[in-house]
mmCIF file with all atom_site columns, C-alpha atoms in Angstrom:
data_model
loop_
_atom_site.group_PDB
_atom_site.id
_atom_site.type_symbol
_atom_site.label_atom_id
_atom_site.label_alt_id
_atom_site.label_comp_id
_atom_site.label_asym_id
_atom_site.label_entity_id
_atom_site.label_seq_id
_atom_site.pdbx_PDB_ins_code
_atom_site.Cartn_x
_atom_site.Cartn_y
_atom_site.Cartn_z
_atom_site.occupancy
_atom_site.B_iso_or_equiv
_atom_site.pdbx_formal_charge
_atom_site.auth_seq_id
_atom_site.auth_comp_id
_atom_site.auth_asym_id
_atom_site.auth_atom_id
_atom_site.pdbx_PDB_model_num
ATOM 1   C CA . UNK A 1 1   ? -4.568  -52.657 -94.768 1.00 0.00 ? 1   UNK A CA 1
ATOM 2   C CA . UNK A 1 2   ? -7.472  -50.277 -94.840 1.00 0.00 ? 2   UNK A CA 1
ATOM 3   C CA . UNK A 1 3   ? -6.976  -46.636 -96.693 1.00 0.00 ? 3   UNK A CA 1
ATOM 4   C CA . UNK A 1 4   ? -8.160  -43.793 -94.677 1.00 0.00 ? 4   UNK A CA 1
ATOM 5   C CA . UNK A 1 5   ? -11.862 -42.656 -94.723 1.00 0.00 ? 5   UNK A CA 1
ATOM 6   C CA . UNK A 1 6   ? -10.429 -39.039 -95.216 1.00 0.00 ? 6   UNK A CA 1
ATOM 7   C CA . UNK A 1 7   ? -7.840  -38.043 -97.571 1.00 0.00 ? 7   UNK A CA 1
ATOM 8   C CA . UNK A 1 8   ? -4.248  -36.649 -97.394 1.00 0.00 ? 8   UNK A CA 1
ATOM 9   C CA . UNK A 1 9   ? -5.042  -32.908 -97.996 1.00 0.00 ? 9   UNK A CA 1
ATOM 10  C CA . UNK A 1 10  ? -1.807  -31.495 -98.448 1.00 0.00 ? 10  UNK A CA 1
ATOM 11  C CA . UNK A 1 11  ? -2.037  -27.693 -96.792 1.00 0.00 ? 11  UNK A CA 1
ATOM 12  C CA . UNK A 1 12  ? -2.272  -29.778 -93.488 1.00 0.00 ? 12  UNK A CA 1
ATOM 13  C CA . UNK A 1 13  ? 1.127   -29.131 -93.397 1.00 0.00 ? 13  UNK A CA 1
ATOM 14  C CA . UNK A 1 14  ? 2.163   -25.897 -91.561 1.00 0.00 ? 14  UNK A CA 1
ATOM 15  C CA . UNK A 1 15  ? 4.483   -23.406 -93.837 1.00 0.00 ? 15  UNK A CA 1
ATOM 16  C CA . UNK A 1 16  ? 5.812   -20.292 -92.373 1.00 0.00 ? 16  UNK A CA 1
ATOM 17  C CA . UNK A 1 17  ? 3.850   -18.381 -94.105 1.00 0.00 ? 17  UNK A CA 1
ATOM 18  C CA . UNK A 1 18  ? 0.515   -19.801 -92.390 1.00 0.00 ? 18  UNK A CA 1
ATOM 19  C CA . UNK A 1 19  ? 1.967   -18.958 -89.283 1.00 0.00 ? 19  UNK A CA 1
ATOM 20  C CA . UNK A 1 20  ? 2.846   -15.212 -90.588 1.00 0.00 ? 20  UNK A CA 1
ATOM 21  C CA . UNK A 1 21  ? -0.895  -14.904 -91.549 1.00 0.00 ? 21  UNK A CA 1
ATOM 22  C CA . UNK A 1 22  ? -2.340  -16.157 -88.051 1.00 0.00 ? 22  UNK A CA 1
ATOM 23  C CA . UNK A 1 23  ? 0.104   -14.003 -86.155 1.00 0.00 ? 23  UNK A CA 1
ATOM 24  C CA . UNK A 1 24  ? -1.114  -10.828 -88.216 1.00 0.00 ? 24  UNK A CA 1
ATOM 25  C CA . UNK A 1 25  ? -4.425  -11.458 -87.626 1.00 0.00 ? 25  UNK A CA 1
ATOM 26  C CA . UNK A 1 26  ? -4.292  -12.047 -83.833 1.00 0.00 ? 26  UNK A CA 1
ATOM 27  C CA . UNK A 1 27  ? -2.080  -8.920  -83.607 1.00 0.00 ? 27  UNK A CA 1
ATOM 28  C CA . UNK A 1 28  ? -4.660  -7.099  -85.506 1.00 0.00 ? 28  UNK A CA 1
ATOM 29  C CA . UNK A 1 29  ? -7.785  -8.585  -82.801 1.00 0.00 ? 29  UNK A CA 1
ATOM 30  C CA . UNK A 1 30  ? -5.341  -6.769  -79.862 1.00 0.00 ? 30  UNK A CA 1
ATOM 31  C CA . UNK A 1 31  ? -5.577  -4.042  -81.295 1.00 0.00 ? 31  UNK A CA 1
ATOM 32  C CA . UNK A 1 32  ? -8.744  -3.593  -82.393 1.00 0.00 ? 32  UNK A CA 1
ATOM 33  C CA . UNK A 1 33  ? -9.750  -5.336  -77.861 1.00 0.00 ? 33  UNK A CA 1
ATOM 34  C CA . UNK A 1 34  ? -6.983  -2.340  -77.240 1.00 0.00 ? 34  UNK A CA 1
ATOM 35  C CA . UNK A 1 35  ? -9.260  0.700   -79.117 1.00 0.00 ? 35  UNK A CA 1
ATOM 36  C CA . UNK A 1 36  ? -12.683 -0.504  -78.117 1.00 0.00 ? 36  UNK A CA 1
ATOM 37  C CA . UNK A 1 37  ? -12.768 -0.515  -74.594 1.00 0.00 ? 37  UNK A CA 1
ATOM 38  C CA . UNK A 1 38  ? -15.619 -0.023  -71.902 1.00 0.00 ? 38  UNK A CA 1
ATOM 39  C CA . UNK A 1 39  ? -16.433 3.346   -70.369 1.00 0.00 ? 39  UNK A CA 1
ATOM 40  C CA . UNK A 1 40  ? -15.001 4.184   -67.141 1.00 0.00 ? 40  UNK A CA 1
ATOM 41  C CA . UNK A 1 41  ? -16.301 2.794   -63.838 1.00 0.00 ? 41  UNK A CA 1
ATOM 42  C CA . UNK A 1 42  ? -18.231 4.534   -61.881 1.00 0.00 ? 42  UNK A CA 1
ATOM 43  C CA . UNK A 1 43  ? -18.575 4.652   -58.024 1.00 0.00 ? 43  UNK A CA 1
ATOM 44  C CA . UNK A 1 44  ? -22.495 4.296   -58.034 1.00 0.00 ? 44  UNK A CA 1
ATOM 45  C CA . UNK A 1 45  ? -24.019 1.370   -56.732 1.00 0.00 ? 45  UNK A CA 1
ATOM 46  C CA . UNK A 1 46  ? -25.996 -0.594  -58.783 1.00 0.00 ? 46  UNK A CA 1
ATOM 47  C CA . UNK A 1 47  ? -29.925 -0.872  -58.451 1.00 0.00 ? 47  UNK A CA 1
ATOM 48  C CA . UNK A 1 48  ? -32.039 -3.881  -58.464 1.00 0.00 ? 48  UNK A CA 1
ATOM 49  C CA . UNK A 1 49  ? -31.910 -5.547  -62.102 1.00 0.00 ? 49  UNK A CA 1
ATOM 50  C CA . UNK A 1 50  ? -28.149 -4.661  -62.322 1.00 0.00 ? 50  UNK A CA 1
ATOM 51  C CA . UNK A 1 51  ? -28.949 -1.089  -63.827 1.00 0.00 ? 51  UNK A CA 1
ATOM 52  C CA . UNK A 1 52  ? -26.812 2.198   -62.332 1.00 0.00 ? 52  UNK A CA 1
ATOM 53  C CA . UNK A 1 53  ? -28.016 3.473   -59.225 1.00 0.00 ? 53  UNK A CA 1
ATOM 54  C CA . UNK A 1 54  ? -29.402 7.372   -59.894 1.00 0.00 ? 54  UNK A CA 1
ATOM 55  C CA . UNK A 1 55  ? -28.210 9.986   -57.822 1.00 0.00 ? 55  UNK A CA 1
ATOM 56  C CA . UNK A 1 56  ? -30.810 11.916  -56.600 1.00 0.00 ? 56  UNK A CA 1
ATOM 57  C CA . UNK A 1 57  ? -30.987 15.566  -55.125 1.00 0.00 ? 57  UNK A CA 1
ATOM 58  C CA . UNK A 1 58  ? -30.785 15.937  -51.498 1.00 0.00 ? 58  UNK A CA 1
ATOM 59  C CA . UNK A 1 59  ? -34.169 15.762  -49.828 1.00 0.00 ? 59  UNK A CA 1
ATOM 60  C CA . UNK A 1 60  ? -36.309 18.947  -49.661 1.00 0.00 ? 60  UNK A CA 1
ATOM 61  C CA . UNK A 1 61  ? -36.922 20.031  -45.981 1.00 0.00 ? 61  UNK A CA 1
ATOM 62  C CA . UNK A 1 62  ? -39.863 21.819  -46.548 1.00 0.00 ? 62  UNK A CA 1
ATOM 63  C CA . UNK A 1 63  ? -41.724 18.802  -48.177 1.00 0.00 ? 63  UNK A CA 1
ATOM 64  C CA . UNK A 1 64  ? -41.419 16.981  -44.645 1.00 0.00 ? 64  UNK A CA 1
ATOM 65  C CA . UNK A 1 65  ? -43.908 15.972  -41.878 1.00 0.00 ? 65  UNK A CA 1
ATOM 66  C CA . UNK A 1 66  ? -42.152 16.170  -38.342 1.00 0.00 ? 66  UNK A CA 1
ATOM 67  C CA . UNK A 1 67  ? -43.028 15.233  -35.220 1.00 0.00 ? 67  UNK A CA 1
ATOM 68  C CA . UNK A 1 68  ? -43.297 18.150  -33.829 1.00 0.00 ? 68  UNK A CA 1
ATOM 69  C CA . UNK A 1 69  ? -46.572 19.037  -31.263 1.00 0.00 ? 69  UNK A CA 1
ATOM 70  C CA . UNK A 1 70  ? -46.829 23.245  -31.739 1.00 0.00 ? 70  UNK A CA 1
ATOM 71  C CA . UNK A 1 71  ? -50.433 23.383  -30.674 1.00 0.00 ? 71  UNK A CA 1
ATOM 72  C CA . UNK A 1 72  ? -51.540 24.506  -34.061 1.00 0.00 ? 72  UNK A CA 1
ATOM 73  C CA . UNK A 1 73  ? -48.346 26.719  -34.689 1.00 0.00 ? 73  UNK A CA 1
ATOM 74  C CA . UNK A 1 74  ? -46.592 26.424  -38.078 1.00 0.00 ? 74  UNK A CA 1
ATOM 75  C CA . UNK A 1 75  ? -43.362 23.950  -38.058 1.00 0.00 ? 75  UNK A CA 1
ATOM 76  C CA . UNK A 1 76  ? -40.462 26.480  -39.145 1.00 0.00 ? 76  UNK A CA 1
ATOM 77  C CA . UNK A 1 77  ? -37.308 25.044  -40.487 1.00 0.00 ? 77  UNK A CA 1
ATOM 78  C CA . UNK A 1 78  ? -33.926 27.175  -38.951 1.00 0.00 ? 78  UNK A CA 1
ATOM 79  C CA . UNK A 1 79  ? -31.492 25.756  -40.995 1.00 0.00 ? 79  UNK A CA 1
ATOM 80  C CA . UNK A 1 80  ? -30.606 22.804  -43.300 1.00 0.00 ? 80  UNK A CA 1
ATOM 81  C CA . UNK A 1 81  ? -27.769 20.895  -44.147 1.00 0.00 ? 81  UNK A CA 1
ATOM 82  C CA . UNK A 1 82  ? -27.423 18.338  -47.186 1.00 0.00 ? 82  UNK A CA 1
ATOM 83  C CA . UNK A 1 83  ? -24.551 15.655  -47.525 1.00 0.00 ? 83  UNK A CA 1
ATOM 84  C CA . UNK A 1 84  ? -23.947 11.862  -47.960 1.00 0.00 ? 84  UNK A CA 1
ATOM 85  C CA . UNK A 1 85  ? -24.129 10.588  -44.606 1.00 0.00 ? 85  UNK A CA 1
ATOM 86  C CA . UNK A 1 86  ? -24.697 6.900   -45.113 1.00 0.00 ? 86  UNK A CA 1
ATOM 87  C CA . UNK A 1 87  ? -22.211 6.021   -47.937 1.00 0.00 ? 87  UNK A CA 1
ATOM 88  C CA . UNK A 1 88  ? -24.535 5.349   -50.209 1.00 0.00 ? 88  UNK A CA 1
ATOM 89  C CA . UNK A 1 89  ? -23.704 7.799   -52.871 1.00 0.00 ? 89  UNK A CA 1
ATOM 90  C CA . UNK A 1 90  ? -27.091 9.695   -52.006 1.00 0.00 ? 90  UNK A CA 1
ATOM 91  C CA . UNK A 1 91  ? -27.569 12.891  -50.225 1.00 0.00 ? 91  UNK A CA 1
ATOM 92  C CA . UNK A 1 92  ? -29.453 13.014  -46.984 1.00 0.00 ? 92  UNK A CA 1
ATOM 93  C CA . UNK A 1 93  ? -30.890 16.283  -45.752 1.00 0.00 ? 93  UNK A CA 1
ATOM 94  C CA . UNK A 1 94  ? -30.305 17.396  -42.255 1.00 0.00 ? 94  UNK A CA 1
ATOM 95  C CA . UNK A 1 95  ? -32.736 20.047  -40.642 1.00 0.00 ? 95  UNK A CA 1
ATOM 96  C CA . UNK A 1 96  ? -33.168 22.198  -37.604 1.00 0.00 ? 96  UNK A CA 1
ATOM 97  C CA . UNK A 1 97  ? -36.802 22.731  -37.255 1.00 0.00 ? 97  UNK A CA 1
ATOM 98  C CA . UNK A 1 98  ? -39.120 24.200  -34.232 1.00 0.00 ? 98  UNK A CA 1
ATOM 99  C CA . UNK A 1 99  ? -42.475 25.657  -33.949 1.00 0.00 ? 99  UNK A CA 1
ATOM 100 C CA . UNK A 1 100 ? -42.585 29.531  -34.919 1.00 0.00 ? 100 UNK A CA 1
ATOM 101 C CA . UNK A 1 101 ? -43.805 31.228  -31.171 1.00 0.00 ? 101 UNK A CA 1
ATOM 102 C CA . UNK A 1 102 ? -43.733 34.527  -32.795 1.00 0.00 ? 102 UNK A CA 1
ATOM 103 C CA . UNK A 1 103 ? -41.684 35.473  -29.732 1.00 0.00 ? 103 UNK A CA 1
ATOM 104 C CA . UNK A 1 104 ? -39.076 33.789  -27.306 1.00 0.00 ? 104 UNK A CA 1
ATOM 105 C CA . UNK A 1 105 ? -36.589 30.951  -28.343 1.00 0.00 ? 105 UNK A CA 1
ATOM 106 C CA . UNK A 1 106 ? -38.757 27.962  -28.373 1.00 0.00 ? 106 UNK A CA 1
ATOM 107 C CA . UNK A 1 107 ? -36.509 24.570  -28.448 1.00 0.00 ? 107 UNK A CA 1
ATOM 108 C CA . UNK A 1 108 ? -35.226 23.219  -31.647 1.00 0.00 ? 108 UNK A CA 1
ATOM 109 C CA . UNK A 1 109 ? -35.083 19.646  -32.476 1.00 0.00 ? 109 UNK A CA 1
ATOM 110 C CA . UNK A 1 110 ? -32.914 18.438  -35.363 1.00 0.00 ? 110 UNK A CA 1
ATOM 111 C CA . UNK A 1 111 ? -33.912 15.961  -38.106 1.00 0.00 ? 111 UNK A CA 1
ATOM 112 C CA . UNK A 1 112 ? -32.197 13.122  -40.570 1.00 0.00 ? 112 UNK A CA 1
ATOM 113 C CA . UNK A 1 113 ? -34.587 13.215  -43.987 1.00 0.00 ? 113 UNK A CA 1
ATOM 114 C CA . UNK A 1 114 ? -34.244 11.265  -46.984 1.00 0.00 ? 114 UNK A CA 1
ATOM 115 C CA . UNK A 1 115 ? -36.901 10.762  -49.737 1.00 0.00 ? 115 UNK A CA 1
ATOM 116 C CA . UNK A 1 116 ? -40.578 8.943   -48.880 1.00 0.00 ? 116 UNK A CA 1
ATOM 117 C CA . UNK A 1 117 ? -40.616 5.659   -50.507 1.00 0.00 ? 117 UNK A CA 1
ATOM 118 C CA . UNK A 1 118 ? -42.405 5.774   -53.133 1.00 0.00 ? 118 UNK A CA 1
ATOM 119 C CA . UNK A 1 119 ? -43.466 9.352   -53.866 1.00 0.00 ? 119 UNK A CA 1
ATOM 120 C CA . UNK A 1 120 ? -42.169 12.665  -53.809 1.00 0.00 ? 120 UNK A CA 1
ATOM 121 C CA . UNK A 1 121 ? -40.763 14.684  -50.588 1.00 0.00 ? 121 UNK A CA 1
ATOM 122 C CA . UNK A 1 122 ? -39.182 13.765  -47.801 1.00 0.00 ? 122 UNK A CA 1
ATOM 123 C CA . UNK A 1 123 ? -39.357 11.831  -44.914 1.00 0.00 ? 123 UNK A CA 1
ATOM 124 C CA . UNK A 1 124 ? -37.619 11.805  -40.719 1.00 0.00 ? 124 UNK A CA 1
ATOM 125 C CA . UNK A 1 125 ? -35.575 8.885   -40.652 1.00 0.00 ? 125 UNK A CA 1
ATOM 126 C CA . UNK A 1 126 ? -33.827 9.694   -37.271 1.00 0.00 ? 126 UNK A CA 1
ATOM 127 C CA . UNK A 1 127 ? -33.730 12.476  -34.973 1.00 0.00 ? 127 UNK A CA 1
ATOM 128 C CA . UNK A 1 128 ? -30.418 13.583  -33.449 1.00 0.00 ? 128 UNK A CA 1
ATOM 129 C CA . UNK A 1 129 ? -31.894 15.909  -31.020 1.00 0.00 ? 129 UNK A CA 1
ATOM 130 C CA . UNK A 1 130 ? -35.518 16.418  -29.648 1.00 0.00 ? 130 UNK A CA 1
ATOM 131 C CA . UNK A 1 131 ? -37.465 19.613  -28.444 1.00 0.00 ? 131 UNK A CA 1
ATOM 132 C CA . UNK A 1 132 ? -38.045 17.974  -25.555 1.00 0.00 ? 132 UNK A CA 1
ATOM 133 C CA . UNK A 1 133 ? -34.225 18.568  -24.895 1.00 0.00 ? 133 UNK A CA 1
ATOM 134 C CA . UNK A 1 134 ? -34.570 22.172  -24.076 1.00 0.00 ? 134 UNK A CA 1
ATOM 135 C CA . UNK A 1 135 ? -31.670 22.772  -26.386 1.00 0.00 ? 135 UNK A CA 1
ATOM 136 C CA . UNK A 1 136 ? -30.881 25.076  -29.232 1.00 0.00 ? 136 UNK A CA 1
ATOM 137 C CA . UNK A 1 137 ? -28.658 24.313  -32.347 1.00 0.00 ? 137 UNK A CA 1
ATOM 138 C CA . UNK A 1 138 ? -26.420 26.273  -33.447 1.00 0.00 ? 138 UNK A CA 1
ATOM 139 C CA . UNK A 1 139 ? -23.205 26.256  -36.593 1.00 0.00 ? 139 UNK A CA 1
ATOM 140 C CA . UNK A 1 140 ? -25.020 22.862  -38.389 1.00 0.00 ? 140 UNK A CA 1
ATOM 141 C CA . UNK A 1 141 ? -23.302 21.586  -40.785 1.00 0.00 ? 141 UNK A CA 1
ATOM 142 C CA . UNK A 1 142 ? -22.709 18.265  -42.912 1.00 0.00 ? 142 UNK A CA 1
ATOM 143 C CA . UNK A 1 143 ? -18.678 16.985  -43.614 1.00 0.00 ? 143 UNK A CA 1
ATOM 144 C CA . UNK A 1 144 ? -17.348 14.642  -44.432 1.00 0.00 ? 144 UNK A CA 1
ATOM 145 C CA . UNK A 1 145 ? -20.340 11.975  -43.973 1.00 0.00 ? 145 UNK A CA 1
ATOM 146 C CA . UNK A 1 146 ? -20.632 13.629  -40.122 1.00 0.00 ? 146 UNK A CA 1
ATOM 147 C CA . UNK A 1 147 ? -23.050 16.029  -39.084 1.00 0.00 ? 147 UNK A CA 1
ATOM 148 C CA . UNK A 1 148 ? -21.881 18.646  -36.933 1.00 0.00 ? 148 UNK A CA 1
ATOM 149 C CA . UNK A 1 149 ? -23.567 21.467  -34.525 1.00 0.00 ? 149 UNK A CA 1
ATOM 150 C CA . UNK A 1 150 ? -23.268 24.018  -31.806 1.00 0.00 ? 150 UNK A CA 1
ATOM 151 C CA . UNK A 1 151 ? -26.159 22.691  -29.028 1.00 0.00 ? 151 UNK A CA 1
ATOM 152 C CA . UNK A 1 152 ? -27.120 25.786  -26.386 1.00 0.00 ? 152 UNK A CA 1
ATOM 153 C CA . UNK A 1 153 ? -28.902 24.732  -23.110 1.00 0.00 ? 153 UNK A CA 1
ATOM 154 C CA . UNK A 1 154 ? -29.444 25.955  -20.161 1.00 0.00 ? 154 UNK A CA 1
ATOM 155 C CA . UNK A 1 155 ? -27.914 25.211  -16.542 1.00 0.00 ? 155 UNK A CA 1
ATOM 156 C CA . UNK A 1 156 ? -31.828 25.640  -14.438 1.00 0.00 ? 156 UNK A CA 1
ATOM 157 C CA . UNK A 1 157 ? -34.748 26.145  -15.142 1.00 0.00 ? 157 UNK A CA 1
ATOM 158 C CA . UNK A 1 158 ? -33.934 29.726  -13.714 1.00 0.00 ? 158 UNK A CA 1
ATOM 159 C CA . UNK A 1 159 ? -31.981 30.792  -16.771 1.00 0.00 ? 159 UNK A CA 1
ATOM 160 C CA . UNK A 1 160 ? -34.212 33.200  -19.577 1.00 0.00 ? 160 UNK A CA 1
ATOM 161 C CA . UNK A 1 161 ? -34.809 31.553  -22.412 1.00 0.00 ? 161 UNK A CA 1
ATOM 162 C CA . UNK A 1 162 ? -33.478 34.015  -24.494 1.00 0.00 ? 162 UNK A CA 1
ATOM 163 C CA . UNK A 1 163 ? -30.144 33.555  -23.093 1.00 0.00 ? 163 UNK A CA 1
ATOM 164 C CA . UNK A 1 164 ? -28.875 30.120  -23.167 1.00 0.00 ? 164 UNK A CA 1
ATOM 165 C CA . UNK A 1 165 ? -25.570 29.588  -20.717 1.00 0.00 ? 165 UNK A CA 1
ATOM 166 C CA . UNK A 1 166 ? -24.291 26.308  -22.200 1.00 0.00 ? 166 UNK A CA 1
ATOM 167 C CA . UNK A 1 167 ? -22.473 25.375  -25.178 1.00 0.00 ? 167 UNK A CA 1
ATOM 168 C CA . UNK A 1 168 ? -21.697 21.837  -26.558 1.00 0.00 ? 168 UNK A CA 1
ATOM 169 C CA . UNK A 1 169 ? -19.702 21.243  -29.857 1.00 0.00 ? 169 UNK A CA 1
ATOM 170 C CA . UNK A 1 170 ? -21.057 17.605  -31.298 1.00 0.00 ? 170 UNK A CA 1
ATOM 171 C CA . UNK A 1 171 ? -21.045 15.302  -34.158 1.00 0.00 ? 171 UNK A CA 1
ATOM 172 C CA . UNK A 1 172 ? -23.455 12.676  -35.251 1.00 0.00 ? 172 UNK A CA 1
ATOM 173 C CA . UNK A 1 173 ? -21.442 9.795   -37.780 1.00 0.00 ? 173 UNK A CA 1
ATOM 174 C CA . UNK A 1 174 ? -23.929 6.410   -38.957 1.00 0.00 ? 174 UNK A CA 1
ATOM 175 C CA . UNK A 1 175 ? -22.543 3.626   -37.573 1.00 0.00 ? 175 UNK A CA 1
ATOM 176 C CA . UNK A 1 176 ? -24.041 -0.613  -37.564 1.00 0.00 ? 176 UNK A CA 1
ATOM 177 C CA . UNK A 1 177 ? -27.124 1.526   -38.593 1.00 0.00 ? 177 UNK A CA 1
ATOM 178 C CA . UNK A 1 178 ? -27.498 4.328   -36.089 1.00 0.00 ? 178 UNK A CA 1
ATOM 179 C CA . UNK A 1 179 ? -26.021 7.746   -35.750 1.00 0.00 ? 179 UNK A CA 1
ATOM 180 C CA . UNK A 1 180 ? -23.496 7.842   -32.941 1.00 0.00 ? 180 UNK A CA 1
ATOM 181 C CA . UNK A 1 181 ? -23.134 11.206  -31.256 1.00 0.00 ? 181 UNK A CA 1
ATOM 182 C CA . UNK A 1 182 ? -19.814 12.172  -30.041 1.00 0.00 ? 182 UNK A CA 1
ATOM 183 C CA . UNK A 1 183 ? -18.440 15.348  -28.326 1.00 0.00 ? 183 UNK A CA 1
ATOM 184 C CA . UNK A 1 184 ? -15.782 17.393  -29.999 1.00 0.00 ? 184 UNK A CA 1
ATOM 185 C CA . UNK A 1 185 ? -15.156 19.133  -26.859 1.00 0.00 ? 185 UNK A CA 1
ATOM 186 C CA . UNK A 1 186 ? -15.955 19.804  -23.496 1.00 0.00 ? 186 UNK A CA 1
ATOM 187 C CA . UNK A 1 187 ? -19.243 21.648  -22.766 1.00 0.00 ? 187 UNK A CA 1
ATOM 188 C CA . UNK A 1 188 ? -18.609 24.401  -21.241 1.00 0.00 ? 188 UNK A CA 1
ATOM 189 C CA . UNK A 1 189 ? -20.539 27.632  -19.843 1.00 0.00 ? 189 UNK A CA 1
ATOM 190 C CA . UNK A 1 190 ? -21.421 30.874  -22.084 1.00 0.00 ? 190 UNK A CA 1
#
């Protein structure tokens, strides 16, 4: 018979107190796993290179170029509107813009901004309703991820344009990548 290459070591053998010893010191790793945890989640998605998205300010209207043909008139923002509309954690600016007459109601169109790529300011990224529409907007506002206004038209071509006759309640909500308009309720006559 051959005697084994290693010896007998004699504290191979387990004694309760070896197992009093390991459970202390794997009671003592919980705790310490329980004290140092990570911060709190957050609901940010994460940028390229797995770093936390940054949540920037809402768009600045005035920093905009619109499509807008005024004939060499200034472009004159109405009203504004700021809210995430996309879900994705960032504000988008919504603005009613038209060219300044001096006099009259000239036709508003209304605008989706979000920053220019690359830069500074802002940039149209859809528009909800055109000048070409003959409408007014009215009572814009941004809820909820929907984008809601008063639009006020005009029945003929006979009616003044300082006195629009009707009124349409609407909402614009993004949607497989587009906003989808819906009426909140009938349009009636002013």
């Amino acid at each position: 018979m051959q005697p084994p290459a290693v010896p007998d070591l004699a504290h191979t053998h387990a004694r309760p107190v070896h197992w009093l010893a390991t459970a202390t010191a794997m009671a003592a790793v919980v705790a310490a796993a329980g004290l140092l945890q990570p911060g709190p989640a957050t609901a940010t998605a994460a940028a390229s290179g797995g770093a936390p998205a940054v949540v920037r300010p809402a768009p600045d209207a005035a920093t905009a170029d619109y499509p807008l043909e005024c004939g060499g008139a200034p472009v004159k923002i109405a009203q504004r509107a700021s809210g995430d509309l996309d879900g994705d954690g960032n504000p988008e600016t919504v603005a009613v813009v038209h060219c300044e007459a001096g006099s009259g109601t000239p036709p508003h169109a209304l605008y989706v901004l979000t920053h220019a790529k690359g830069g500074p300011g802002a940039r149209v990224v859809a528009t909800l309703v055109e000048s070409t529409q003959q409408q007014n907007v009215a009572d814009l506002a941004v809820r909820d991820g929907a984008v809601t206004a008063t639009l006020l038209g005009y029945s003929s071509p006979d009616v003044p344009s300082c006195c629009p006759d009707e009124q349409e309640r609407v909402s614009w909500r993004w949607k497989g990548g587009t906003f989808v308009r819906a009426t909140q309720s009938d349009a009636r006559s002013v």
